[in-house]
mmCIF file of C-alpha atoms in Angstrom:
data_model
loop_
_atom_site.group_PDB
_atom_site.id
_atom_site.type_symbol
_atom_site.label_atom_id
_atom_site.label_comp_id
_atom_site.label_asym_id
_atom_site.label_seq_id
_atom_site.Cartn_x
_atom_site.Cartn_y
_atom_site.Cartn_z
ATOM 1 C CA MET A 1 64.343 107.834 -3.862
ATOM 2 C CA ALA A 2 64.830 107.981 0.202
ATOM 3 C CA VAL A 3 67.526 105.509 0.894
ATOM 4 C CA SER A 4 67.645 104.543 4.840
ATOM 5 C CA ALA A 5 70.312 103.490 6.837
ATOM 6 C CA ARG A 6 70.504 99.305 7.124
ATOM 7 C CA ALA A 7 72.774 96.657 8.171
ATOM 8 C CA LYS A 8 73.376 93.009 7.712
ATOM 9 C CA LEU A 9 75.889 90.610 9.117
ATOM 10 C CA THR A 10 76.760 87.106 7.952
ATOM 11 C CA LEU A 11 78.898 84.940 9.541
ATOM 12 C CA GLY A 12 80.108 81.704 8.002
ATOM 13 C CA ALA A 13 80.034 79.548 10.766
ATOM 14 C CA SER A 14 77.139 79.921 13.866
ATOM 15 C CA ALA A 15 79.225 78.053 16.119
ATOM 16 C CA ILE A 16 82.723 77.171 16.441
ATOM 17 C CA ASN A 17 84.662 74.496 18.459
ATOM 18 C CA PHE A 18 87.818 73.885 20.097
ATOM 19 C CA PRO A 19 89.470 70.373 20.027
ATOM 20 C CA ASP A 20 91.208 68.933 23.029
ATOM 21 C CA ALA A 21 95.000 68.819 23.033
ATOM 22 C CA ASP A 22 98.090 68.743 24.891
ATOM 23 C CA PRO A 23 98.529 72.195 26.580
ATOM 24 C CA ASP A 24 102.824 71.528 26.162
ATOM 25 C CA THR A 25 102.665 70.729 22.384
ATOM 26 C CA THR A 26 99.732 73.039 21.662
ATOM 27 C CA PRO A 27 99.440 75.865 23.828
ATOM 28 C CA SER A 28 96.937 77.654 21.421
ATOM 29 C CA ILE A 29 94.333 75.976 20.013
ATOM 30 C CA PRO A 30 92.948 77.003 16.554
ATOM 31 C CA ALA A 31 89.092 76.586 16.028
ATOM 32 C CA ASN A 32 88.202 73.925 14.097
ATOM 33 C CA GLU A 33 86.181 76.156 12.102
ATOM 34 C CA ASN A 34 88.834 78.513 10.921
ATOM 35 C CA PRO A 35 88.773 80.797 8.944
ATOM 36 C CA VAL A 36 85.238 81.791 9.542
ATOM 37 C CA THR A 37 84.250 84.027 6.659
ATOM 38 C CA VAL A 38 82.229 87.338 7.579
ATOM 39 C CA THR A 39 80.458 89.888 5.423
ATOM 40 C CA ALA A 40 79.127 93.052 6.667
ATOM 41 C CA LYS A 41 76.374 94.829 4.639
ATOM 42 C CA VAL A 42 76.261 98.313 5.393
ATOM 43 C CA ARG A 43 74.157 101.180 4.305
ATOM 44 C CA THR A 44 74.876 104.576 5.833
ATOM 45 C CA GLY A 45 76.105 107.892 5.447
ATOM 46 C CA VAL A 46 78.745 108.980 3.302
ATOM 47 C CA SER A 47 81.007 109.857 6.096
ATOM 48 C CA THR A 48 79.490 107.761 8.730
ATOM 49 C CA THR A 49 80.899 105.005 10.178
ATOM 50 C CA ALA A 50 79.713 101.613 10.785
ATOM 51 C CA THR A 51 80.854 99.559 13.697
ATOM 52 C CA LEU A 52 81.064 95.637 14.296
ATOM 53 C CA THR A 53 81.598 94.840 17.710
ATOM 54 C CA HIS A 54 81.489 91.347 19.836
ATOM 55 C CA ARG A 55 80.270 90.399 23.209
ATOM 56 C CA SER A 56 80.166 87.227 25.020
ATOM 57 C CA SER A 57 77.355 86.488 27.525
ATOM 58 C CA GLY A 58 79.987 85.253 30.093
ATOM 59 C CA ASP A 59 83.183 82.835 30.389
ATOM 60 C CA LEU A 60 82.811 79.423 28.897
ATOM 61 C CA THR A 61 80.861 77.057 31.029
ATOM 62 C CA ALA A 62 80.945 73.343 31.705
ATOM 63 C CA GLY A 63 78.577 73.503 34.829
ATOM 64 C CA LEU A 64 78.062 75.350 38.090
ATOM 65 C CA GLY A 65 81.447 76.843 39.041
ATOM 66 C CA ILE A 66 83.489 75.377 36.330
ATOM 67 C CA THR A 67 84.443 77.997 34.010
ATOM 68 C CA ILE A 68 87.479 78.924 31.610
ATOM 69 C CA PRO A 69 87.848 82.939 31.337
ATOM 70 C CA ILE A 70 86.296 84.147 28.290
ATOM 71 C CA SER A 71 89.490 85.994 27.869
ATOM 72 C CA ASN A 72 91.518 83.155 26.852
ATOM 73 C CA VAL A 73 89.547 83.357 23.643
ATOM 74 C CA SER A 74 90.752 85.489 20.973
ATOM 75 C CA TRP A 75 90.898 86.051 17.200
ATOM 76 C CA THR A 76 92.610 87.437 14.616
ATOM 77 C CA ALA A 77 90.898 88.939 11.171
ATOM 78 C CA THR A 78 91.956 89.645 7.637
ATOM 79 C CA GLY A 79 89.954 91.982 5.250
ATOM 80 C CA ALA A 80 89.546 95.612 5.115
ATOM 81 C CA GLY A 81 88.314 97.221 8.286
ATOM 82 C CA TYR A 82 88.129 94.129 10.444
ATOM 83 C CA VAL A 83 90.488 93.756 13.531
ATOM 84 C CA GLY A 84 91.423 91.210 15.845
ATOM 85 C CA GLY A 85 90.737 91.129 19.356
ATOM 86 C CA THR A 86 90.135 89.019 22.665
ATOM 87 C CA MET A 87 86.628 88.232 24.018
ATOM 88 C CA SER A 88 85.046 89.878 26.714
ATOM 89 C CA SER A 89 81.862 89.575 28.622
ATOM 90 C CA SER A 90 81.767 93.003 30.343
ATOM 91 C CA SER A 91 82.464 95.062 27.198
ATOM 92 C CA ASN A 92 81.829 95.187 23.685
ATOM 93 C CA VAL A 93 85.014 94.392 21.935
ATOM 94 C CA PRO A 94 85.582 96.343 18.571
ATOM 95 C CA ALA A 95 85.813 93.865 15.605
ATOM 96 C CA GLY A 96 85.472 96.100 12.193
ATOM 97 C CA SER A 97 84.724 99.482 11.316
ATOM 98 C CA TRP A 98 83.899 101.166 8.035
ATOM 99 C CA THR A 99 83.124 104.723 6.660
ATOM 100 C CA GLY A 100 80.229 104.670 4.265
ATOM 101 C CA SER A 101 78.029 102.263 2.397
ATOM 102 C CA GLY A 102 79.150 98.878 0.881
ATOM 103 C CA ILE A 103 79.701 95.167 1.057
ATOM 104 C CA TYR A 104 82.928 94.244 3.568
ATOM 105 C CA SER A 105 84.228 90.892 3.563
ATOM 106 C CA GLY A 106 86.906 89.261 5.766
ATOM 107 C CA ALA A 107 87.457 86.207 8.073
ATOM 108 C CA PHE A 108 87.868 85.515 11.574
ATOM 109 C CA ASN A 109 90.511 82.920 12.805
ATOM 110 C CA TYR A 110 89.780 82.020 16.591
ATOM 111 C CA SER A 111 92.023 80.337 19.137
ATOM 112 C CA ILE A 112 92.001 79.519 22.915
ATOM 113 C CA ALA A 113 94.893 79.604 25.193
ATOM 114 C CA ASN A 114 95.322 76.007 26.241
ATOM 115 C CA SER A 115 95.999 75.331 30.071
ATOM 116 C CA TRP A 116 96.849 72.537 32.399
ATOM 117 C CA THR A 117 94.751 74.172 34.938
ATOM 118 C CA TYR A 118 91.380 73.568 32.621
ATOM 119 C CA ALA A 119 89.009 71.225 34.453
ATOM 120 C CA THR A 120 87.709 68.515 32.321
ATOM 121 C CA GLY A 121 84.201 69.066 30.690
ATOM 122 C CA ASN A 122 82.547 70.316 27.761
ATOM 123 C CA TYR A 123 82.357 74.066 27.908
ATOM 124 C CA THR A 124 80.190 76.415 25.842
ATOM 125 C CA VAL A 125 79.082 80.031 25.727
ATOM 126 C CA SER A 126 77.244 82.281 23.578
ATOM 127 C CA THR A 127 78.307 85.221 22.211
ATOM 128 C CA THR A 128 76.940 87.989 20.049
ATOM 129 C CA TYR A 129 78.182 90.263 17.123
ATOM 130 C CA THR A 130 76.582 93.971 16.838
ATOM 131 C CA LEU A 131 76.679 95.831 13.597
ATOM 132 C CA THR A 132 75.639 99.307 13.749
ATOM 133 C CA ALA A 133 75.374 101.495 10.830
ATOM 134 C CA PRO A 134 73.942 104.648 12.249
ATOM 135 C CA MET B 1 62.488 120.226 -37.063
ATOM 136 C CA LYS B 2 59.764 120.303 -34.770
ATOM 137 C CA ARG B 3 60.529 119.388 -31.002
ATOM 138 C CA LEU B 4 58.507 119.302 -28.194
ATOM 139 C CA THR B 5 59.970 118.475 -24.541
ATOM 140 C CA PHE B 6 58.396 117.360 -21.504
ATOM 141 C CA ILE B 7 60.075 117.910 -17.890
ATOM 142 C CA PHE B 8 59.799 114.240 -15.793
ATOM 143 C CA ILE B 9 60.980 114.478 -12.038
ATOM 144 C CA PHE B 10 62.169 111.538 -9.993
ATOM 145 C CA SER B 11 60.987 111.508 -6.614
ATOM 146 C CA ILE B 12 59.545 115.106 -6.898
ATOM 147 C CA VAL B 13 56.027 116.229 -7.988
ATOM 148 C CA PHE B 14 55.804 118.267 -10.889
ATOM 149 C CA SER B 15 53.300 118.340 -13.777
ATOM 150 C CA VAL B 16 53.756 119.655 -17.421
ATOM 151 C CA SER B 17 52.211 118.975 -20.947
ATOM 152 C CA TYR B 18 51.969 120.693 -23.884
ATOM 153 C CA GLY B 19 52.069 120.583 -27.730
ATOM 154 C CA ILE B 20 53.522 122.447 -30.603
ATOM 155 C CA GLN B 21 51.885 123.065 -33.938
ATOM 156 C CA SER B 22 54.121 124.386 -36.813
ATOM 157 C CA GLY B 23 52.961 126.588 -39.789
ATOM 158 C CA PHE B 24 52.781 123.460 -42.109
ATOM 159 C CA SER B 25 50.041 122.019 -40.133
ATOM 160 C CA GLN B 26 52.786 119.346 -38.709
ATOM 161 C CA THR B 27 51.667 118.583 -35.022
ATOM 162 C CA LEU B 28 53.575 116.760 -32.127
ATOM 163 C CA THR B 29 51.728 115.880 -28.879
ATOM 164 C CA LEU B 30 53.141 114.706 -26.013
ATOM 165 C CA THR B 31 51.501 113.952 -22.685
ATOM 166 C CA ILE B 32 53.167 112.248 -19.799
ATOM 167 C CA SER B 33 51.208 110.874 -16.644
ATOM 168 C CA PRO B 34 52.140 110.861 -13.689
ATOM 169 C CA SER B 35 54.776 113.547 -13.882
ATOM 170 C CA SER B 36 56.682 112.404 -11.104
ATOM 171 C CA ILE B 37 57.435 108.609 -9.902
ATOM 172 C CA SER B 38 59.458 107.369 -6.828
ATOM 173 C CA PHE B 39 60.944 104.096 -5.900
ATOM 174 C CA PRO B 40 60.825 102.924 -2.204
ATOM 175 C CA ASP B 41 63.493 101.837 -0.004
ATOM 176 C CA ALA B 42 64.179 98.121 0.147
ATOM 177 C CA ASP B 43 66.642 95.417 1.333
ATOM 178 C CA PRO B 44 69.114 94.855 -1.697
ATOM 179 C CA ASP B 45 69.372 91.266 -0.834
ATOM 180 C CA VAL B 46 65.780 90.573 -1.046
ATOM 181 C CA MET B 47 64.832 92.953 -3.911
ATOM 182 C CA PRO B 48 67.798 93.798 -5.762
ATOM 183 C CA SER B 49 65.866 95.583 -8.270
ATOM 184 C CA ILE B 50 63.249 98.129 -7.151
ATOM 185 C CA ALA B 51 60.154 99.061 -9.535
ATOM 186 C CA ALA B 52 58.645 102.359 -9.002
ATOM 187 C CA ASN B 53 55.580 103.278 -7.205
ATOM 188 C CA SER B 54 53.711 103.788 -10.351
ATOM 189 C CA THR B 55 53.974 102.910 -14.057
ATOM 190 C CA VAL B 56 54.358 106.193 -16.465
ATOM 191 C CA GLY B 57 51.821 106.707 -19.346
ATOM 192 C CA VAL B 58 53.421 108.292 -22.359
ATOM 193 C CA ARG B 59 50.950 109.474 -25.072
ATOM 194 C CA VAL B 60 52.429 110.356 -28.457
ATOM 195 C CA ARG B 61 50.522 111.788 -31.386
ATOM 196 C CA VAL B 62 52.374 112.795 -34.735
ATOM 197 C CA ARG B 63 50.439 114.272 -37.517
ATOM 198 C CA GLY B 64 51.227 116.008 -40.808
ATOM 199 C CA ASN B 65 54.407 114.129 -40.836
ATOM 200 C CA ALA B 66 53.742 111.884 -44.113
ATOM 201 C CA GLY B 67 56.960 109.893 -44.861
ATOM 202 C CA ASN B 68 59.187 111.665 -42.109
ATOM 203 C CA ASN B 69 60.879 110.200 -39.247
ATOM 204 C CA TRP B 70 59.713 110.881 -35.730
ATOM 205 C CA ARG B 71 61.369 109.839 -32.517
ATOM 206 C CA LEU B 72 61.029 110.134 -28.568
ATOM 207 C CA THR B 73 63.989 110.299 -26.563
ATOM 208 C CA HIS B 74 64.430 110.475 -22.812
ATOM 209 C CA LEU B 75 67.456 112.412 -21.120
ATOM 210 C CA ALA B 76 68.376 112.813 -17.492
ATOM 211 C CA SER B 77 69.701 115.933 -16.124
ATOM 212 C CA GLY B 78 72.323 114.291 -14.363
ATOM 213 C CA ASP B 79 72.995 111.087 -11.826
ATOM 214 C CA LEU B 80 70.428 111.042 -9.111
ATOM 215 C CA SER B 81 71.850 113.608 -6.859
ATOM 216 C CA PRO B 82 73.981 113.514 -5.254
ATOM 217 C CA SER B 83 75.509 109.843 -5.727
ATOM 218 C CA ILE B 84 73.439 107.245 -7.338
ATOM 219 C CA PRO B 85 74.497 106.765 -11.398
ATOM 220 C CA ILE B 86 71.222 107.367 -13.471
ATOM 221 C CA SER B 87 72.610 104.366 -15.317
ATOM 222 C CA ASN B 88 71.057 102.261 -12.617
ATOM 223 C CA ILE B 89 67.724 103.322 -13.824
ATOM 224 C CA SER B 90 66.073 101.148 -16.778
ATOM 225 C CA TRP B 91 62.603 100.905 -18.404
ATOM 226 C CA THR B 92 60.737 98.440 -20.158
ATOM 227 C CA VAL B 93 57.789 99.524 -21.863
ATOM 228 C CA THR B 94 54.735 98.325 -24.032
ATOM 229 C CA PRO B 95 53.489 98.231 -26.810
ATOM 230 C CA GLN B 96 56.611 97.688 -28.965
ATOM 231 C CA PRO B 97 56.805 99.154 -31.590
ATOM 232 C CA PRO B 98 56.771 102.115 -31.535
ATOM 233 C CA PHE B 99 57.656 102.229 -27.848
ATOM 234 C CA ILE B 100 61.473 100.847 -26.929
ATOM 235 C CA ASN B 101 63.001 99.640 -23.820
ATOM 236 C CA GLY B 102 65.873 101.618 -22.479
ATOM 237 C CA THR B 103 68.344 102.758 -19.830
ATOM 238 C CA MET B 104 68.845 106.125 -18.757
ATOM 239 C CA SER B 105 71.550 108.276 -19.426
ATOM 240 C CA ARG B 106 72.661 111.598 -18.527
ATOM 241 C CA THR B 107 75.024 112.081 -21.370
ATOM 242 C CA VAL B 108 73.070 110.573 -24.386
ATOM 243 C CA ALA B 109 69.267 110.945 -25.033
ATOM 244 C CA GLN B 110 67.986 107.487 -25.170
ATOM 245 C CA ILE B 111 65.401 106.673 -27.920
ATOM 246 C CA ALA B 112 62.159 105.703 -26.110
ATOM 247 C CA ALA B 113 60.008 105.735 -29.232
ATOM 248 C CA GLN B 114 60.378 105.822 -33.446
ATOM 249 C CA GLY B 115 58.270 105.398 -35.969
ATOM 250 C CA VAL B 116 58.097 106.854 -39.868
ATOM 251 C CA GLY B 117 55.016 109.125 -40.762
ATOM 252 C CA ASN B 118 51.995 109.685 -38.815
ATOM 253 C CA LEU B 119 51.214 108.379 -35.311
ATOM 254 C CA ASP B 120 47.094 109.027 -35.518
ATOM 255 C CA PRO B 121 45.413 108.175 -33.513
ATOM 256 C CA ALA B 122 47.697 108.795 -30.536
ATOM 257 C CA ARG B 123 49.413 105.693 -29.040
ATOM 258 C CA THR B 124 50.331 105.575 -25.241
ATOM 259 C CA GLY B 125 53.218 103.529 -23.803
ATOM 260 C CA THR B 126 53.308 102.164 -20.353
ATOM 261 C CA PHE B 127 56.430 102.555 -19.027
ATOM 262 C CA THR B 128 57.739 100.574 -16.063
ATOM 263 C CA TYR B 129 60.903 101.908 -14.224
ATOM 264 C CA ARG B 130 63.265 99.857 -12.150
ATOM 265 C CA ILE B 131 66.363 100.900 -10.379
ATOM 266 C CA ALA B 132 68.948 98.601 -9.243
ATOM 267 C CA ASN B 133 69.276 98.199 -5.426
ATOM 268 C CA LEU B 134 72.904 98.183 -4.429
ATOM 269 C CA TRP B 135 74.303 98.225 -0.830
ATOM 270 C CA SER B 136 76.650 100.989 -2.089
ATOM 271 C CA TYR B 137 73.986 103.455 -2.199
ATOM 272 C CA ASN B 138 74.565 105.905 0.833
ATOM 273 C CA THR B 139 71.370 107.114 2.663
ATOM 274 C CA GLY B 140 69.584 110.176 1.618
ATOM 275 C CA ASN B 141 67.017 111.724 -0.498
ATOM 276 C CA PHE B 142 67.689 111.318 -4.067
ATOM 277 C CA SER B 143 66.172 113.019 -7.188
ATOM 278 C CA VAL B 144 66.744 113.954 -10.611
ATOM 279 C CA THR B 145 65.000 115.769 -13.565
ATOM 280 C CA THR B 146 64.543 113.787 -16.891
ATOM 281 C CA THR B 147 63.198 115.144 -20.402
ATOM 282 C CA PHE B 148 61.375 113.648 -22.856
ATOM 283 C CA THR B 149 61.629 115.232 -26.303
ATOM 284 C CA LEU B 150 59.539 114.076 -29.319
ATOM 285 C CA SER B 151 60.902 115.456 -32.255
ATOM 286 C CA ALA B 152 60.103 115.129 -36.315
ATOM 287 C CA PRO B 153 62.013 117.088 -39.256
#
């Protein structure tokens, strides 16, 4: 039997939302969907490390030139192998790693720093998780 | 006890078939084809159980054994090397009886068929092997040798 490398990532939510709030009373806004479950299924070599990374396509944008830095969004993680981080559009940010095959379950809790400097508007951005099993 | 063994290898092509005849006209004949099978790779979520690429025909004939028991057993030499438990492989077979469904073992010979007296003309069991497909399997090429044994007192 030949067993090939493969990987599959499942997130409990395909989109998250941050509600509006007073920056003085809520300096950090948690996402409505927290905690977002995550499951990484991996087949790889017995001593090989599989990695999960995250990258944003850009800043949160509400229109031409109206942005919130994506680095204002961060997450914490639960579950073996998962790690918290701060979002970036310029580099892949580690979100997890595991050695060997298996099913690895965890959860992410996202938050955004709340600031009086934000212009009004509806901000969106798309981001990508990449699970790699060499 | 008369005993006839047949080596059966998963994932490796190998072919052997032979019989033994005693001095008392007791004859056990065991023929297996093909002599090896393989399991394709598949997504465990889509295909949690993988059927082998081929069924296996096991032809058994027992003569000169009036009133005595006979038995066909199947024993693996170990796990699918290096790391898939052999107990993850099971088989279903027709016709029943004399053939019997089972799960492979590396420690205890599993009964694959049994009966009393003769089995003449020969009967052929069609064995369908399946392996549980788990995410925990590491990548690699896995193989094992197994042995069918046909015996009678």
